[in-house]
Tab-separated table of C-alpha atoms and ligand atoms in Angstrom:
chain	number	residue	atom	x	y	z
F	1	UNK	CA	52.391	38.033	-39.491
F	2	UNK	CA	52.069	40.056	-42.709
F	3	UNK	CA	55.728	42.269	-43.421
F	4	UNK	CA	55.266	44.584	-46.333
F	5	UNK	CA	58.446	45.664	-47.899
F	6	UNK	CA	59.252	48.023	-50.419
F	7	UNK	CA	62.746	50.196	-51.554
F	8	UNK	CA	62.455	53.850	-52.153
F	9	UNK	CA	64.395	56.664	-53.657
F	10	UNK	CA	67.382	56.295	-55.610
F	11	UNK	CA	68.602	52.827	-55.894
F	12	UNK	CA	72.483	51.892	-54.946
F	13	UNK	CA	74.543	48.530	-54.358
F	14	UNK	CA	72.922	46.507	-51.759
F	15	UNK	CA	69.207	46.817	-51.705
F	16	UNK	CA	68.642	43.398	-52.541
F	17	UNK	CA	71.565	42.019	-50.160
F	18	UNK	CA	69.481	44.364	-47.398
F	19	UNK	CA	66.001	42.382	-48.282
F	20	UNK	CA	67.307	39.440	-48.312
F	21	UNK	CA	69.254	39.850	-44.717
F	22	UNK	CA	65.657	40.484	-43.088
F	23	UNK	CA	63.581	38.275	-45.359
F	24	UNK	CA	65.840	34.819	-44.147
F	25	UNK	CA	66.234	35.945	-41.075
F	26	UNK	CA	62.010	36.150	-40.638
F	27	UNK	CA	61.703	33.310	-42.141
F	28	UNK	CA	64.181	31.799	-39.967
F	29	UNK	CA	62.439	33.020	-36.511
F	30	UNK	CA	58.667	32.645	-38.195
F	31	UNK	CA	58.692	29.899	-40.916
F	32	UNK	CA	55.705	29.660	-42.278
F	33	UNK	CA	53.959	31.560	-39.971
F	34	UNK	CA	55.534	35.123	-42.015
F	35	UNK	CA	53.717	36.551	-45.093
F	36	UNK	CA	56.417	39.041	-46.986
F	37	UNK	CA	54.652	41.468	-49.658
F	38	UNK	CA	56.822	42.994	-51.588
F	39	UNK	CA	55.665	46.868	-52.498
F	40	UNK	CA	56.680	47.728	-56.405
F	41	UNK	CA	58.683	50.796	-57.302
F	42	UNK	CA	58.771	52.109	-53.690
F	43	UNK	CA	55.837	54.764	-51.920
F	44	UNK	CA	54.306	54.555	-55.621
F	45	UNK	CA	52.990	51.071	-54.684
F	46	UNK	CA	52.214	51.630	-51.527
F	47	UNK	CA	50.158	54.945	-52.814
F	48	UNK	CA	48.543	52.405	-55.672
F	49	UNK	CA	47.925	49.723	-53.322
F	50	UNK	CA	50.693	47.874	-55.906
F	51	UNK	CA	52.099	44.881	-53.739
F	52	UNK	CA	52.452	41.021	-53.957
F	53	UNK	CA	52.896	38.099	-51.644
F	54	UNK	CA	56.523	36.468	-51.950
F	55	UNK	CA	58.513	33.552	-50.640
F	56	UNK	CA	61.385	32.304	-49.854
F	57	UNK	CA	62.967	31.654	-52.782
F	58	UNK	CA	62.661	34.993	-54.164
F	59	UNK	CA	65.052	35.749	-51.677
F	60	UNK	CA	67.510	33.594	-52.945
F	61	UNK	CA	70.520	34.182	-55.251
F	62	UNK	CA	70.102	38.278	-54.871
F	63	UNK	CA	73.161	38.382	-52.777
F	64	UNK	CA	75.377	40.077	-55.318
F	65	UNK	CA	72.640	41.621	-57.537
F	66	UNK	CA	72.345	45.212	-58.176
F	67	UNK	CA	69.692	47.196	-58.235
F	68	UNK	CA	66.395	46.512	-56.334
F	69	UNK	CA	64.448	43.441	-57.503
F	70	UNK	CA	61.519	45.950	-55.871
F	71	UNK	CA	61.879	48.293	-57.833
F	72	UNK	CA	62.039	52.047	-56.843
F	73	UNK	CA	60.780	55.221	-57.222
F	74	UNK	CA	60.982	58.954	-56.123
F	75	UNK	CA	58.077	60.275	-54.445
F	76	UNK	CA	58.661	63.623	-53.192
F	77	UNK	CA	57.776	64.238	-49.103
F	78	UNK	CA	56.007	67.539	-49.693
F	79	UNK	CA	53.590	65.766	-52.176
F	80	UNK	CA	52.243	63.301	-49.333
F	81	UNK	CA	49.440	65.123	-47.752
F	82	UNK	CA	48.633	67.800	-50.508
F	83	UNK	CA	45.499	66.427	-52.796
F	84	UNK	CA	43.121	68.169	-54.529
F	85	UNK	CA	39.923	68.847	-52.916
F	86	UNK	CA	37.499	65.365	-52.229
F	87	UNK	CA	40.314	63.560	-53.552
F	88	UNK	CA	42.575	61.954	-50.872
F	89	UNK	CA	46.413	62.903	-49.802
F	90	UNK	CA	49.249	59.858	-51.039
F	91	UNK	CA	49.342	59.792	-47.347
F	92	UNK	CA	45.681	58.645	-47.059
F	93	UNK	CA	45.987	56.018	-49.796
F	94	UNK	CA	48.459	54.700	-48.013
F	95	UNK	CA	47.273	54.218	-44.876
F	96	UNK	CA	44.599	52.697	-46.500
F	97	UNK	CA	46.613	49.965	-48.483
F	98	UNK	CA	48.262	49.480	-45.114
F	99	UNK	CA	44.869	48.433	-43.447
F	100	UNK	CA	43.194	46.615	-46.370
F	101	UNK	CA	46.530	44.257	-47.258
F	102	UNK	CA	46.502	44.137	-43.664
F	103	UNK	CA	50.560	44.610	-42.740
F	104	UNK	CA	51.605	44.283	-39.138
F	105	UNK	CA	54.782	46.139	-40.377
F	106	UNK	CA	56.465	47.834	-43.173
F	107	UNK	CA	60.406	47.653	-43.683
F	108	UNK	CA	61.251	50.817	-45.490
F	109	UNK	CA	64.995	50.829	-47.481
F	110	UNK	CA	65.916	54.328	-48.434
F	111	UNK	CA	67.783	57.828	-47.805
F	112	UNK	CA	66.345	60.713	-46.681
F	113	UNK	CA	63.871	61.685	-48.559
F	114	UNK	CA	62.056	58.174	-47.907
F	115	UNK	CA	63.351	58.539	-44.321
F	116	UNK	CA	60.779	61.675	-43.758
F	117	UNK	CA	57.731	59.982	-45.194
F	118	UNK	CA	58.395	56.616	-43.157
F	119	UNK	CA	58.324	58.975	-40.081
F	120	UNK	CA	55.368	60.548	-41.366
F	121	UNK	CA	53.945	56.947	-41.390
F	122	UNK	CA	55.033	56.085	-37.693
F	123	UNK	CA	53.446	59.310	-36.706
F	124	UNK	CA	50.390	57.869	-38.143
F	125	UNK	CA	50.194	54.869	-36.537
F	126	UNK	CA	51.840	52.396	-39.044
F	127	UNK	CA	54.821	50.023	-37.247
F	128	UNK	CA	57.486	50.651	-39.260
F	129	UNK	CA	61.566	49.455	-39.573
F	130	UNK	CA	63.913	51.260	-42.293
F	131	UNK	CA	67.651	50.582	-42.956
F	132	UNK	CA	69.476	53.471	-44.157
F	133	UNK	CA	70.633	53.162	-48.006
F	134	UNK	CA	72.363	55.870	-50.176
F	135	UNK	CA	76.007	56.421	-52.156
F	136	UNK	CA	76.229	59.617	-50.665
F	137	UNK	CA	76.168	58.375	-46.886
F	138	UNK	CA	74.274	61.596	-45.834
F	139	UNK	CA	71.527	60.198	-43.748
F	140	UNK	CA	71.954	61.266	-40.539
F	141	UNK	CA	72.072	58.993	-37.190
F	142	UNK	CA	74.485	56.355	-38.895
F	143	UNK	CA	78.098	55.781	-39.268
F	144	UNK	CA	77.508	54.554	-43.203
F	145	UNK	CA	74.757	53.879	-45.020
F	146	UNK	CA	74.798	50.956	-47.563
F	147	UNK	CA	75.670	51.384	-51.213
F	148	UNK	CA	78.449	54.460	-49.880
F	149	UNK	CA	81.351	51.455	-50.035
F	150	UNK	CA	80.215	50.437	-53.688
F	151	UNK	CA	79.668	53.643	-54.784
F	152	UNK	CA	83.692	54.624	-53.750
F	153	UNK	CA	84.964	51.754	-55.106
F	154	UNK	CA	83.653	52.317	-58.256
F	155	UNK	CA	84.817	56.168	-58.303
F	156	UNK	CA	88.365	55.444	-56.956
F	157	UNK	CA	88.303	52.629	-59.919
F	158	UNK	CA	87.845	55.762	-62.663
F	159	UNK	CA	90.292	58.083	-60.929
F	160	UNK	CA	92.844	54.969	-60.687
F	161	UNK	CA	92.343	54.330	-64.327
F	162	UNK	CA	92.218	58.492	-65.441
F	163	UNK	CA	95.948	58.536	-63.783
F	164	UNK	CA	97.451	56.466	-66.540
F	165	UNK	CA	95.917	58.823	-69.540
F	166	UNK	CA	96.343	61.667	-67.643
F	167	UNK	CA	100.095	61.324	-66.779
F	168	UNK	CA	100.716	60.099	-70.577
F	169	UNK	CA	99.350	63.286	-71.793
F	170	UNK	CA	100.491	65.657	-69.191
F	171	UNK	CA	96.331	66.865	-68.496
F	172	UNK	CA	94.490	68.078	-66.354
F	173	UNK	CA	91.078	65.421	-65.586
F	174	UNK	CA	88.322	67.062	-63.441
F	175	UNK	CA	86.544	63.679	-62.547
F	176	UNK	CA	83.074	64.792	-61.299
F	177	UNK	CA	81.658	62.444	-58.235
F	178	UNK	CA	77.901	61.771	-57.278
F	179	UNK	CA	76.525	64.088	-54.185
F	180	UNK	CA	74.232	66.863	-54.561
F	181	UNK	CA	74.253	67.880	-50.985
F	182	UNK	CA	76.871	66.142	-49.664
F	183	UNK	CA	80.554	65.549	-50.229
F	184	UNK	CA	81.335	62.042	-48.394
F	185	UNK	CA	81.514	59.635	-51.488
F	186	UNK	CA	83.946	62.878	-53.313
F	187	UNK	CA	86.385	62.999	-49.852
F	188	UNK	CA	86.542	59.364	-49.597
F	189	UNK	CA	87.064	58.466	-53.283
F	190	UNK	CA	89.658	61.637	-53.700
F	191	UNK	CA	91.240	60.441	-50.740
F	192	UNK	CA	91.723	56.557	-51.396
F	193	UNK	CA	92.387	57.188	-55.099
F	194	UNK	CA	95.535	60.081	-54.638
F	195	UNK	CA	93.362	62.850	-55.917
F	196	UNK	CA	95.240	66.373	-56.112
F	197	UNK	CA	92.233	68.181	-55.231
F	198	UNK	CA	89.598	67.492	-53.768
F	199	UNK	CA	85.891	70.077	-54.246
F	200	UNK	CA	83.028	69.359	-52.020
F	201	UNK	CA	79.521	71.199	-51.157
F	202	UNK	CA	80.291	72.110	-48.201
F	203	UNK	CA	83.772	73.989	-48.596
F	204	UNK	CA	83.190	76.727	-51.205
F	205	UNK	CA	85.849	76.380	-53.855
F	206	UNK	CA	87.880	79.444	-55.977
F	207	UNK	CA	89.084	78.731	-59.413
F	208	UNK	CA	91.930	80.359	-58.608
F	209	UNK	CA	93.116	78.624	-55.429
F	210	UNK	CA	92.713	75.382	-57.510
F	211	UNK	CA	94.536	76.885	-60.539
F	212	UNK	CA	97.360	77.279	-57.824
F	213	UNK	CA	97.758	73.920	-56.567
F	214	UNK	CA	97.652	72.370	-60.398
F	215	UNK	CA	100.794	75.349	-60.890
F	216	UNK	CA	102.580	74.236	-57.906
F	217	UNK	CA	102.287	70.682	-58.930
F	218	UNK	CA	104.277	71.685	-62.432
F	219	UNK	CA	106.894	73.653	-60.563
F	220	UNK	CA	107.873	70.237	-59.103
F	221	UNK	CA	107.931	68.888	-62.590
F	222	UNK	CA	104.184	67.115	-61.785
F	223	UNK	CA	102.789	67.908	-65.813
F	224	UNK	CA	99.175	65.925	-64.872
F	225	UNK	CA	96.233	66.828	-61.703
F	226	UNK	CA	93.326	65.159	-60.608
F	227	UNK	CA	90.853	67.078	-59.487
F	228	UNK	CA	88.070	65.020	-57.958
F	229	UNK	CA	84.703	67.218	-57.927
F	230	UNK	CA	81.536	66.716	-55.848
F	231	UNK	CA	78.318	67.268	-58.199
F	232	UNK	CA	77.207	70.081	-56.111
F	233	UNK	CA	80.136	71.904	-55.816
F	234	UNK	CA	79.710	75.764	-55.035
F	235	UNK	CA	82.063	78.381	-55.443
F	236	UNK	CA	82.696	81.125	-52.449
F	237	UNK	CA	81.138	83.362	-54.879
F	238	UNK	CA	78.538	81.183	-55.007
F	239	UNK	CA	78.103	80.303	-51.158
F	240	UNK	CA	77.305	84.169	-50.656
F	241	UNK	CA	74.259	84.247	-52.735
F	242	UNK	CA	70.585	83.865	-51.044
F	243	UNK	CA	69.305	80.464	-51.926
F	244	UNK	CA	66.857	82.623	-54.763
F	245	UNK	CA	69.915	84.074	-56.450
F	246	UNK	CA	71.922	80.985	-56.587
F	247	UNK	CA	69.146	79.410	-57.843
F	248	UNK	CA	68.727	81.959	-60.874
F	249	UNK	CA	72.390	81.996	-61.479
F	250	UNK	CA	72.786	77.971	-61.495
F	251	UNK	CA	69.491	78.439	-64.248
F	252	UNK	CA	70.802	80.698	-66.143
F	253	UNK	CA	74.812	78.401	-66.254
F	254	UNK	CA	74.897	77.013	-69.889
F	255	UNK	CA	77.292	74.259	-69.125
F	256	UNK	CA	76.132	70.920	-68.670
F	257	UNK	CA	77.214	70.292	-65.283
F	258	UNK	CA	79.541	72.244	-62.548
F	259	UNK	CA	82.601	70.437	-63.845
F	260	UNK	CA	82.634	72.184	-67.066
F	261	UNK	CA	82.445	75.373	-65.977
F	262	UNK	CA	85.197	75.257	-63.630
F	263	UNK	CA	87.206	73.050	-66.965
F	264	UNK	CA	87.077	76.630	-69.193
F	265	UNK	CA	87.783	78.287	-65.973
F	266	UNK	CA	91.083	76.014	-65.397
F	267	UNK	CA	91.808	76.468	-69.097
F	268	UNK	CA	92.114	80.412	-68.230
F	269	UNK	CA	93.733	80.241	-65.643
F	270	UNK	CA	96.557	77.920	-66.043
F	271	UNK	CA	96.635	77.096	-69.624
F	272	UNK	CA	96.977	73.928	-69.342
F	273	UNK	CA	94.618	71.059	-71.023
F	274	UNK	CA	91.990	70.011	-69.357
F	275	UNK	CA	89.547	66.735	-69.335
F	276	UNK	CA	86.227	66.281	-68.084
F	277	UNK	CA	84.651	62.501	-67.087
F	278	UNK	CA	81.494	62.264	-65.279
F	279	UNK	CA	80.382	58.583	-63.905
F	280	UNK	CA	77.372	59.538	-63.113
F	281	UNK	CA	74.873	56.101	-62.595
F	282	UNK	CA	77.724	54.066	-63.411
F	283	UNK	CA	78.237	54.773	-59.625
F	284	UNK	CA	75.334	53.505	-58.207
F	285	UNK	CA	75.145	50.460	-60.457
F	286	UNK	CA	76.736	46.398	-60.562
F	287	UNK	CA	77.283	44.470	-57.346
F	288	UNK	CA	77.637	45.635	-53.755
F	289	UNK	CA	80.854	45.123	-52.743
F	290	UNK	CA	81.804	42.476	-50.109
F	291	UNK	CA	81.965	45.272	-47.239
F	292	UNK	CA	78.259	46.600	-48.192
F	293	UNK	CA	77.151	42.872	-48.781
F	294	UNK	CA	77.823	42.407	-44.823
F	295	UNK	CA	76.601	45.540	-43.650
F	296	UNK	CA	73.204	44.921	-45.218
F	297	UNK	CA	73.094	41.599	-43.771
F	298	UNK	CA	74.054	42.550	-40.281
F	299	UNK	CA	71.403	45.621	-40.983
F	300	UNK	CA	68.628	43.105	-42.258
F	301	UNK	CA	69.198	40.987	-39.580
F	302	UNK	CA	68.803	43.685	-36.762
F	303	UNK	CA	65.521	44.726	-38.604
F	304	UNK	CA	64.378	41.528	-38.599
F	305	UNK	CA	65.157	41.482	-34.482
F	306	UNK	CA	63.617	44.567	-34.035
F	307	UNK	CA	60.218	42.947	-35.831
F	308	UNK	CA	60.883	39.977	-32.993
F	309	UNK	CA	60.541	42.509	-30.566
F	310	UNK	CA	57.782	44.249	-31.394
F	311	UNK	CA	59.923	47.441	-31.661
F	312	UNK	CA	58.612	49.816	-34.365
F	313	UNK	CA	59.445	53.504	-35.082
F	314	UNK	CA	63.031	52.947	-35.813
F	315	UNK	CA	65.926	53.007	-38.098
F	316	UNK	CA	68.793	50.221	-38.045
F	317	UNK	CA	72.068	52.176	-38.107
F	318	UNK	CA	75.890	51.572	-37.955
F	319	UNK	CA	77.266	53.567	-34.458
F	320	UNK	CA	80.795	52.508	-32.895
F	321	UNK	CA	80.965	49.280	-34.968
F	322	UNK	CA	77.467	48.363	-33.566
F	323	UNK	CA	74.057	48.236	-35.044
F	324	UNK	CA	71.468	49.923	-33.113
F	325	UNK	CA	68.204	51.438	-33.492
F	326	UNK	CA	68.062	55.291	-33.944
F	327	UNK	CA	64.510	56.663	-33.841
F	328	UNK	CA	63.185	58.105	-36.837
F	329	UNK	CA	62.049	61.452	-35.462
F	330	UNK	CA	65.756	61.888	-34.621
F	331	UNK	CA	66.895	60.527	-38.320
F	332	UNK	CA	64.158	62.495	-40.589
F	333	UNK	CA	64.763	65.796	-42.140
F	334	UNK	CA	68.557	65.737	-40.847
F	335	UNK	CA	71.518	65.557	-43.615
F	336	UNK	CA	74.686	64.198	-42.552
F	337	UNK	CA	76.961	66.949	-44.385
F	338	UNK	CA	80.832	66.601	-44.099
F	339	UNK	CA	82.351	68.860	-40.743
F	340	UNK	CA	84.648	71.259	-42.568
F	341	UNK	CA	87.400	70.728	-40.044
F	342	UNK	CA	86.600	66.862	-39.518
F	343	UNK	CA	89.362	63.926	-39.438
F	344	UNK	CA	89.231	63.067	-42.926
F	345	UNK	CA	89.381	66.780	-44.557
F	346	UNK	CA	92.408	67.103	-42.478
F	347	UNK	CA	94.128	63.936	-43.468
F	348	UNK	CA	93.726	65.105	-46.811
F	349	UNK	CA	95.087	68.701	-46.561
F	350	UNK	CA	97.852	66.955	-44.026
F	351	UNK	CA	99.081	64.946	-47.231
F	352	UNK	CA	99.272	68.177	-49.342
F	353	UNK	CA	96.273	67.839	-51.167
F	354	UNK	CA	93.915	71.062	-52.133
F	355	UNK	CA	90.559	71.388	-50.928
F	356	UNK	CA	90.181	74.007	-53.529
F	357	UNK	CA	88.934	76.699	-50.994
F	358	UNK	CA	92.755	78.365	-50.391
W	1	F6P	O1	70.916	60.178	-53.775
W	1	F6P	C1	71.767	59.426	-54.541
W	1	F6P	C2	72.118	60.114	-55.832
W	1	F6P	O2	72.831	59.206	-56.640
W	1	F6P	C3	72.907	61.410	-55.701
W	1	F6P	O3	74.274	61.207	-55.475
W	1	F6P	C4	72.604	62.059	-57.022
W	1	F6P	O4	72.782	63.452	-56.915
W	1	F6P	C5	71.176	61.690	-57.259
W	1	F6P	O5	70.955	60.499	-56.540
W	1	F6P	C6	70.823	61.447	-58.693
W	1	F6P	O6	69.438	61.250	-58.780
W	1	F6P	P1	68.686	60.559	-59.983
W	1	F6P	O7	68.978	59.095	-59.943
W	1	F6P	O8	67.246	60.810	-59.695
W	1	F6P	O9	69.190	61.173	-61.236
């Protein structure tokens, strides 16, 4: 049996933990009788025909490594079946690779981008497996994805270690946290690291509501805030707008990233000093934490079953504690945002903490 394998997208804790959970456990049910190609820098290999044959022992000692010893790569969805004319689609080329290198099956890591092009696959006829990777735990049809648990660690590390500076100097810190579209990895990390406020995408924030809960805190004699803010943050000014006016507005914002903007708009409003510190990558990179380490082995290992069986067109995912497979016309083109009104968003305003919106 010939398993191609590749990781797509942007990378996060746990890639090579989930490779390795499916690569020993087909070796384990195949020995020798298992070929595993590894597909460099995700789709872009596959599209290049870019793959190699690899054994066991690359597999080994990649446990704790961050990073993808793949590689990756972003290879935008709407790209896959436009080509110029006589020339053929990414799609095409790799259906082709598929049939010359001759895989029975590919195992597809990545988030939802990736997740839409390995459905695209299925649909055309190629057996596929994914596990569902990402920091920002958006994918739809799982409980987690990997790399989410890593990812919050290492953000609740920088708030833990901005309370120290910030409480010495009486400031404000506006510590901005990875997620575009969605604000899991901002709730959780605000949450489990006694954030003051908390901003995600999907609850429209106003300056001034968050002005008021750093002013309340200093009536109680509380001189420093946190403010823990999702990358894509949107103000309610912001979340009126038609997606073509936001867009010119966020082109036309000469600050570096939402954070800043909403620093001098702080500064205004309460007069009070105030810090920016972005993580950024520092987020997604270093060793998967214990807790992703044994969801991507349980998730490799259910791949690997799912190869056993002969069952194809699926995505491994975390539901009720169990792993099961979710189909990947149900999984593709969905995002996972945060429910306004879910468990967690009221745990946090039940504590007394802002979600900037009132
Ligand atoms: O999808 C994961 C993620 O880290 C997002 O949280 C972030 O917005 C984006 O990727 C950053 O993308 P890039 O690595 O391409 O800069």
């Amino acid at each position: 049996m010939k398993v191609g394998m590749l990781t797509s997208g942007g990378d996060c804790q746990g890639l090579n933990a989930a490779l390795r959970g499916v690569a020993k456990a087909l070796y384990n049910e195949f020995g020798s009788n298992v070929t595993i190609y590894g597909i460099r820098d995700g789709y872009r290999g596959l599209i290049e025909g870019d793959y190699h044959a690899m054994s066991p022992k690359d597999f080994s000692d990649i446990l704790t490594l961050g990073g993808t010893i793949l590689g990756t790569s972003r290879q935008p969805f709407k790209s896959m079946q436009t080509a110029e004319e006589k020339e053929e689609t990414k799609l095409e080329k790799m259906l082709s690779t598929c049939k010359r290198a001759g895989f029975d099956c590919l195992v597809i890591l990545g988030g939802n981008g990736t997740h839409k092009t390995a459905n695209l696959l299925s649909q055309n006829g190629i057996n596929v497996v994914t596990l569902p990777k990402t920091i920002d735990n958006d994918l739809w049809g799982t409980q987690m994805t990997f790399g989410f648990q890593s990812a919050m660690n290492i953000a609740a590390q920088v708030i833990d270690n901005i309370h120290s500076t910030a409480f010495s100097h009486s400031r404000v810190f506006i510590v901005e946290v990875m997620g575009h579209k969605a604000g899991w990895l901002t709730l959780h990390t605000g949450i489990a690291s006694g954030a003051d406020v908390i901003i995600i995408p999907e609850i429209p924030y106003s300056a001034k509501a968050v002005a008021a809960a750093i002013n309340k805190r200093l009536r109680v004699g509380k001189r420093f805030s946190i403010i823990a803010v999702a990358e894509g943050a949107i103000s309610k000014e912001e979340a009126k707008m038609s997606k073509k006016e936001f867009k010119a507005a966020r082109a036309a914002m000469t600050y570096p990233s939402i954070s800043y903007r909403l620093a001098d708009e702080l500064k205004e409003l309460t007069g009070q000093e105030i810090r920016v510190t972005i993580p950024g990558h520092f987020q997604r990179g270093g060793a998967p934490c214990a807790a992703d380490r044994l969801l991507c082995t349980r998730l490799g290992v259910a791949a690997a079953e799912l190869i056993r069986k002969g069952k194809f067109g699926c995505m491994v995912a975390l539901q009720d504690d169990k792993i099961v497979p979710v189909p990947l016309k149900d999984v593709a083109g969905k995002l996972k945002s945060v429910p306004p009104d879910c468990e967690l968003v009221q745990t946090a305003r039940a504590l007394g903490l802002s979600m900037g919106d009132v």
